[in-house]
Coordinates of C-alpha atoms in Angstrom, one line a residue:
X1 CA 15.8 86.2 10.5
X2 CA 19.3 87.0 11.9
X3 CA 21.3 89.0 10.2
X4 CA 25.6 89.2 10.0
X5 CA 27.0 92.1 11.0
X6 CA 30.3 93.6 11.3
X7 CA 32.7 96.6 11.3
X8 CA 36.2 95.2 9.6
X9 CA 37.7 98.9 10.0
X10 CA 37.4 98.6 14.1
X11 CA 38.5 95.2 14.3
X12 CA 35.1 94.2 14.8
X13 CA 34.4 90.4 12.8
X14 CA 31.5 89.0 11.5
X15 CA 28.8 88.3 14.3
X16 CA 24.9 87.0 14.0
X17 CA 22.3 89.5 15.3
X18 CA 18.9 88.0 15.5
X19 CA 16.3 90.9 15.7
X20 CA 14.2 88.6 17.7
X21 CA 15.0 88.7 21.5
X22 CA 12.7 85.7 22.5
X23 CA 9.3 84.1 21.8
X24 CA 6.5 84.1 24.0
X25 CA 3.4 81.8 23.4
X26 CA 4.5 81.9 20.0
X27 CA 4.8 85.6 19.2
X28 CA 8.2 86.9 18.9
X29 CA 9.6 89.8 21.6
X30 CA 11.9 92.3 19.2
X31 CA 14.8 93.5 20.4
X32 CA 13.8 96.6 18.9
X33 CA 10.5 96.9 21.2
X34 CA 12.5 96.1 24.3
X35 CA 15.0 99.1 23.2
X36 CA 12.1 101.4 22.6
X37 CA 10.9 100.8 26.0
X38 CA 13.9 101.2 27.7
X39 CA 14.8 104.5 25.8
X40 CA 11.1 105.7 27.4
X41 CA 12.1 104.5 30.9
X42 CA 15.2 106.4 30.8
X43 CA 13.6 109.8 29.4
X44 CA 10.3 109.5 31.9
X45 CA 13.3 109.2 35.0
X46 CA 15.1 112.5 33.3
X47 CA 12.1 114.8 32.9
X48 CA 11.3 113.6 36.8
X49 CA 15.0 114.7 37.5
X50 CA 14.1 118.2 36.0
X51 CA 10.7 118.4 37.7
X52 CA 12.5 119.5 40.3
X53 CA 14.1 121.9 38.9
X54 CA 10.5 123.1 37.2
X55 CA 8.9 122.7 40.4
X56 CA 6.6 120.7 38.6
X57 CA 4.7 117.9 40.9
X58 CA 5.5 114.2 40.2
X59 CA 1.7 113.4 39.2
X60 CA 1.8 116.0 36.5
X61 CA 4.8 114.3 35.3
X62 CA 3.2 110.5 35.8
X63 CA 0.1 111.9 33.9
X64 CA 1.8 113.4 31.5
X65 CA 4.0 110.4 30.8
X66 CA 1.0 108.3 29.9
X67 CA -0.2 110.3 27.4
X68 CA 3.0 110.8 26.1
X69 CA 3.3 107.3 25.5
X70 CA 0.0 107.0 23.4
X71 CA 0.1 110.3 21.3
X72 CA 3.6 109.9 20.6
X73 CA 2.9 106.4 19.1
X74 CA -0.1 106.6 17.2
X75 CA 1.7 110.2 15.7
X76 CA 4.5 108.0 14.8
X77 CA 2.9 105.8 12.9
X78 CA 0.3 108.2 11.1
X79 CA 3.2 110.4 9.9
X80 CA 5.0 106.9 8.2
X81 CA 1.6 106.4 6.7
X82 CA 1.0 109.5 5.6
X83 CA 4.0 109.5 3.4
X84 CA 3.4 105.5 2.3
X85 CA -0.5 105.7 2.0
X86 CA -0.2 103.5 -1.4
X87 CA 1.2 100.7 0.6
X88 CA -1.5 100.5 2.9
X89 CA -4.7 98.8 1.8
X90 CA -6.5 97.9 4.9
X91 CA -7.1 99.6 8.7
X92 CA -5.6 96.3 10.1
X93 CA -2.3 97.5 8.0
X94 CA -2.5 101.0 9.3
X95 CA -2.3 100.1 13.3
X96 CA -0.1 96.7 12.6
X97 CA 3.3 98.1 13.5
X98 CA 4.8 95.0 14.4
X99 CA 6.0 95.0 10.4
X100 CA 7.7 98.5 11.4
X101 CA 6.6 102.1 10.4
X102 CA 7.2 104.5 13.0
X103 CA 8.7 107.8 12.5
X104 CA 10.4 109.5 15.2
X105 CA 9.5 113.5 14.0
X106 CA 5.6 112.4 13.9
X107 CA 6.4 111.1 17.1
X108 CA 8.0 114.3 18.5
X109 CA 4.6 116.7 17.1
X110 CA 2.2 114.8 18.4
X111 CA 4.0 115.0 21.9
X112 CA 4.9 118.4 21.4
X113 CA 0.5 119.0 20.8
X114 CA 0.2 116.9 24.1
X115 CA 2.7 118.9 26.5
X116 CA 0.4 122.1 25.4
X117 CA -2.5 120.1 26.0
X118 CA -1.5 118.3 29.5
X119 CA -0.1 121.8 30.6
X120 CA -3.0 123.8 29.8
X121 CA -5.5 121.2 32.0
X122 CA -3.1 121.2 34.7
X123 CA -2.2 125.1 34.6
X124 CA 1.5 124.8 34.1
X125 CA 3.5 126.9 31.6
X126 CA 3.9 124.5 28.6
X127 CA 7.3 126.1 28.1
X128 CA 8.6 124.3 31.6
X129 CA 6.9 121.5 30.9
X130 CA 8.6 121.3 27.2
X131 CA 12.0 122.1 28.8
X132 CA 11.8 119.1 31.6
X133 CA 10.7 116.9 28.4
X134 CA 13.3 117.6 25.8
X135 CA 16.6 116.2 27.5
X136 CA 14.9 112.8 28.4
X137 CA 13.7 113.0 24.6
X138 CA 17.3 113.1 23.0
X139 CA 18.8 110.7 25.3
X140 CA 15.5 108.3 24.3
X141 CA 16.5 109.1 21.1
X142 CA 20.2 107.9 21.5
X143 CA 19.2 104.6 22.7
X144 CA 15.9 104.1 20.2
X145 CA 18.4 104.1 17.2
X146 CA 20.1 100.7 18.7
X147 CA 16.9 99.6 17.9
X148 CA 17.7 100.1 14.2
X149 CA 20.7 98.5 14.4
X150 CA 19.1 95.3 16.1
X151 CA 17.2 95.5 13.1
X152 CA 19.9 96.2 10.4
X153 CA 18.2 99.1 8.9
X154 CA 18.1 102.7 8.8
X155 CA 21.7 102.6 7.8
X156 CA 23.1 105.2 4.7
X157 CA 24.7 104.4 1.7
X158 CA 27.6 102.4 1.0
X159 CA 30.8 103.6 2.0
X160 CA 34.7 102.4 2.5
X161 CA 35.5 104.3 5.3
X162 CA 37.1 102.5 8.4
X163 CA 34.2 102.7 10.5
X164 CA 31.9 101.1 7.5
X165 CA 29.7 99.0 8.7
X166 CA 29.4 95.3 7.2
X167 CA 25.7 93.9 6.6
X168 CA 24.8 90.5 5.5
X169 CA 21.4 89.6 5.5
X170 CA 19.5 86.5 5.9
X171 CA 19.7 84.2 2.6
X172 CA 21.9 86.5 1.1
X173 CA 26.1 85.3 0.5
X174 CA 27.4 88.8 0.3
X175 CA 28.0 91.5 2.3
X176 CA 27.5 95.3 1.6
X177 CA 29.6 97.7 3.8
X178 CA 27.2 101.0 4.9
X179 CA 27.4 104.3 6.6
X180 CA 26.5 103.3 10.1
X181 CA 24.2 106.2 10.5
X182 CA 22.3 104.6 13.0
X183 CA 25.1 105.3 15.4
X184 CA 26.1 108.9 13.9
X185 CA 22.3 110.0 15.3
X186 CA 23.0 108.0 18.6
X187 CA 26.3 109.6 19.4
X188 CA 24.8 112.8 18.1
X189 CA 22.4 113.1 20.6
X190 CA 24.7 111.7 23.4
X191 CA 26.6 114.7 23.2
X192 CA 23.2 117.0 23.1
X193 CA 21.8 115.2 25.9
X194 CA 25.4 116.5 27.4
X195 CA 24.8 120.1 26.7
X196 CA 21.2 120.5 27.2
X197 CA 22.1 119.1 31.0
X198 CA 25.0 121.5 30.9
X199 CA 22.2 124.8 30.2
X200 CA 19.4 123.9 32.1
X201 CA 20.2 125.3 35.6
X202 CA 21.2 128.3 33.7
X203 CA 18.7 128.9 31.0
X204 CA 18.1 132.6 30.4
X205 CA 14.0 131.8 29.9
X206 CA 11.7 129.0 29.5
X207 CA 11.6 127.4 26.4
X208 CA 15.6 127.7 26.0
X209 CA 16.3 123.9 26.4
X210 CA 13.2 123.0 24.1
X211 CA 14.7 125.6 21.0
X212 CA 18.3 124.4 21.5
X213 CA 16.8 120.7 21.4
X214 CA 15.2 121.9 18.3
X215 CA 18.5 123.6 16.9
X216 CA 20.7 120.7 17.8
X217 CA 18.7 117.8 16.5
X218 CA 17.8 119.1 13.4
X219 CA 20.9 120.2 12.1
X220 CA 22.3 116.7 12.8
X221 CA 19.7 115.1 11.1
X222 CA 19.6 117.2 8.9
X223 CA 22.7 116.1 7.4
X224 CA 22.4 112.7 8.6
X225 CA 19.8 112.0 6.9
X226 CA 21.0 112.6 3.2
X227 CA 23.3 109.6 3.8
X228 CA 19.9 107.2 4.6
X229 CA 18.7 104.7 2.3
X230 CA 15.4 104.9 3.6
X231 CA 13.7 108.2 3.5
X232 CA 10.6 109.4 2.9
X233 CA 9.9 111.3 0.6
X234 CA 7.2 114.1 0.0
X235 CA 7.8 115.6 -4.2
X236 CA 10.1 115.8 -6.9
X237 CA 12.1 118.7 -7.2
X238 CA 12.0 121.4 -10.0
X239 CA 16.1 119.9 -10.6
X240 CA 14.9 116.5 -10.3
X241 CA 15.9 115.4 -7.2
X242 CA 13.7 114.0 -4.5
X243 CA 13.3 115.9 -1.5
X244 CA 13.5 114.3 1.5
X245 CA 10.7 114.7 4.2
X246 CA 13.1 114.7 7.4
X247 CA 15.7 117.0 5.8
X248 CA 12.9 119.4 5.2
X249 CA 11.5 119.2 8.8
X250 CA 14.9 119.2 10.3
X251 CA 16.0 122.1 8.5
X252 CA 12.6 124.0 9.5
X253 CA 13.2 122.9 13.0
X254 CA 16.7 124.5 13.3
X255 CA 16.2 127.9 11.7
X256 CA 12.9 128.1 13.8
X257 CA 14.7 126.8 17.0
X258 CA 17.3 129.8 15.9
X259 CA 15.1 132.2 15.5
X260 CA 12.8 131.5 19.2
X261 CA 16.3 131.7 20.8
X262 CA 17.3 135.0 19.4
X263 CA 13.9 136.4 20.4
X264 CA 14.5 134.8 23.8
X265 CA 17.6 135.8 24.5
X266 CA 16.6 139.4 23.5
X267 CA 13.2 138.8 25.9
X268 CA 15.4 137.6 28.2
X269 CA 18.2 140.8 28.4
X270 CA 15.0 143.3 28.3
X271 CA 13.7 142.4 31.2
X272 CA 16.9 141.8 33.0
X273 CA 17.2 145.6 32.1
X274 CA 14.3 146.3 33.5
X275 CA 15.0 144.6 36.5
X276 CA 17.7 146.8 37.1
X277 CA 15.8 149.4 36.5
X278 CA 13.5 148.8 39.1
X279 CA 16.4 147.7 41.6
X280 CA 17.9 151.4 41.2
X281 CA 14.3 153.3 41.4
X282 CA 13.0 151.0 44.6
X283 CA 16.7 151.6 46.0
X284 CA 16.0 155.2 45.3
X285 CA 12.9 154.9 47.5
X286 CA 14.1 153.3 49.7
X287 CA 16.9 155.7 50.4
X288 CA 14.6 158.5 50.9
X289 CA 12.4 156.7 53.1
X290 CA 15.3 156.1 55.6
X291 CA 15.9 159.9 55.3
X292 CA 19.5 159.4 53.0
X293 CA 19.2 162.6 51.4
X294 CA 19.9 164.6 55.2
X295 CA 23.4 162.8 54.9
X296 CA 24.7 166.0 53.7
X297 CA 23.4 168.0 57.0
X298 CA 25.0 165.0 58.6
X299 CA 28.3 166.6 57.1
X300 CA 27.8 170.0 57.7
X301 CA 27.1 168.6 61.6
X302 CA 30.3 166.7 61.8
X303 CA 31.8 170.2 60.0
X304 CA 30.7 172.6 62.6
X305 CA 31.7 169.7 65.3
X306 CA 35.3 169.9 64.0
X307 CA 35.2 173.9 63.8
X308 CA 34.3 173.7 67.7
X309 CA 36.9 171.3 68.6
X310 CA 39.0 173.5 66.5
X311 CA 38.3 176.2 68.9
X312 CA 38.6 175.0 72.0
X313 CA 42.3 174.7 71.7
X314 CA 42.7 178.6 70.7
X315 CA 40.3 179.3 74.1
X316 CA 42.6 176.8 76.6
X317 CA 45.7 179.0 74.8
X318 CA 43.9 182.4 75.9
X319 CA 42.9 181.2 79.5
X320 CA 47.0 179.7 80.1
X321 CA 48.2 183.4 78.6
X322 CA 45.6 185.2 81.0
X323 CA 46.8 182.8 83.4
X324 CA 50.5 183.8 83.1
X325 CA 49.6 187.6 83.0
X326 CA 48.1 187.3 86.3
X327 CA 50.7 185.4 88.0
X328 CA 53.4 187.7 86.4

């Protein structure tokens, strides 16, 4: 059923958005499934971009892709599940996803378990392959949350700031004004997206671009997500509070994204050291292959060359004297 949406502190009136996008014998496209898609198209087309970079074949990444697509989905919707289980009475309500149920971080561990998977049957270091993954991911990631919003959920509380967003929903005569939060995440990861491009031709080691993915998403969701209306939720707390599940994860994901990049920036300085080290001690070698140590004889030659031509003046003064003597 369409919805009416607007944002009154933008200058933006009342409009109808219909989550449907068209019908086909009878069953109803969703805007939201067309958006999903097109945020995949747009990540598979980035992490071919960084192949290059990788070296990584374009087979691997058309392979890859394709499982990517399947794990990624079906982890999705077992970790929505998983946290719902009581609202779930059949098998056929399990895989029906057409009702919605997907969540994006079960989404992003299952494909996480399949990049080590793929990359250990093909013999590529997972850590390349997770790098040329995660900038395609956050940009998907930007553009699946429009999806939301075609859909008029995922949205926080309610809020009078200027940027509020106005939500009317079918058969209802009133309209609630909401955090747009839905398009905090999006421009959130915009600007990641951004930065991770910005690092990746100069990453210090592999698996940079995959920890500051991991640093930068969860700490915007992190906070993000304590304006959402509709988390999930694992157990209470010892104050009473509910603890959400994606604050939790989020907040795991950062402090363990913090921690890999310390350790590989560190990894990273040690063996540029050494590096060094071995540029001075095979310079060294080098040196005394090509005989560089006899450059001090060289001097002492060039001396004694200089003490002769030093000489010879004092020896052309005593033959011109001798000279005179005899013509006197």
């Amino acid at each position: 059923m369409p919805n009416t949406i607007s944002f009154p502190g933008l200058g933006i009136g009342e409009f109808v958005l219909n989550p449907v996008a068209f019908t086909i014998f009878g069953h109803d496209i969703m805007w939201y499934g067309i958006i999903i898609t097109v945020a995949m198209i747009v990540g598979f087309f980035i992490a071919l971009r960084n192949a290059k970079i990788e070296n990584i074949k374009k087979d691997d990444v058309y392979d890859l892709a394709i499982f990517l697509i399947i794990f990624s989905m079906v982890g999705a919707r077992l970790y929505y599940v998983l946290m719902k289980l009581e609202n779930y009475n059949s098998f056929w309500d399990v895989i029906n996803v057409r009702k919605g149920g997907l969540a994006i971080y079960g989404g992003v561990i299952a494909g996480a378990l399949t990049v080590f998977v793929v990359s250990k049957i093909k013999k590529i270091n997972p850590l390349k392959m997770l790098d040329m993954v995660a900038p395609g991911l956050i940009i998907g990631q930007a553009i699946g949350r429009w999806g939301n919003f075609t859909n008029a959920e995922a949205h926080g509380v309610e809020t009078k700031l200027p940027w509020r967003m106005g939500i009317m929903y079918a058969g209802s005569a009133n309209t609630r004004y909401y955090h747009p939060t839905f398009l905090y995440e999006s421009l959130w990861n915009i600007l990641g997206f951004v930065l991770l491009m910005i690092f990746y031709r100069k990453k210090k080691f592999n698996g940079q671009i995959t920890v500051m993915y991991m640093i930068w998403y969860g700490t915007g969701r992190f906070f993000i997500e304590g304006l959402r209306t509709d988390s999930l939720y694992i157990f209470k707390s010892m104050l009473g509070e509910t603890v959400r599940v994606s604050q939790v994860v989020a907040l795991l994901s950062a402090v363990i994204g913090v921690a890999l990049f310390i350790v590989g920036m560190l990894y990273a300085k040690e063996r540029a050291l050494d590096g060094a080290s071995y540029d001075r001690v095979y310079s060294a070698e080098k040196e005394d292959a090509l005989g560089v140590d006899d450059a001090p004889a060289f001097d002492i030659v060039e001396a004694d060359k200089d003490e002769e031509s030093a000489e010879e003046p004092e020896t052309e003064e005593s033959g011109e004297s001798d000279t005179e003597k005899e013509t006197n």
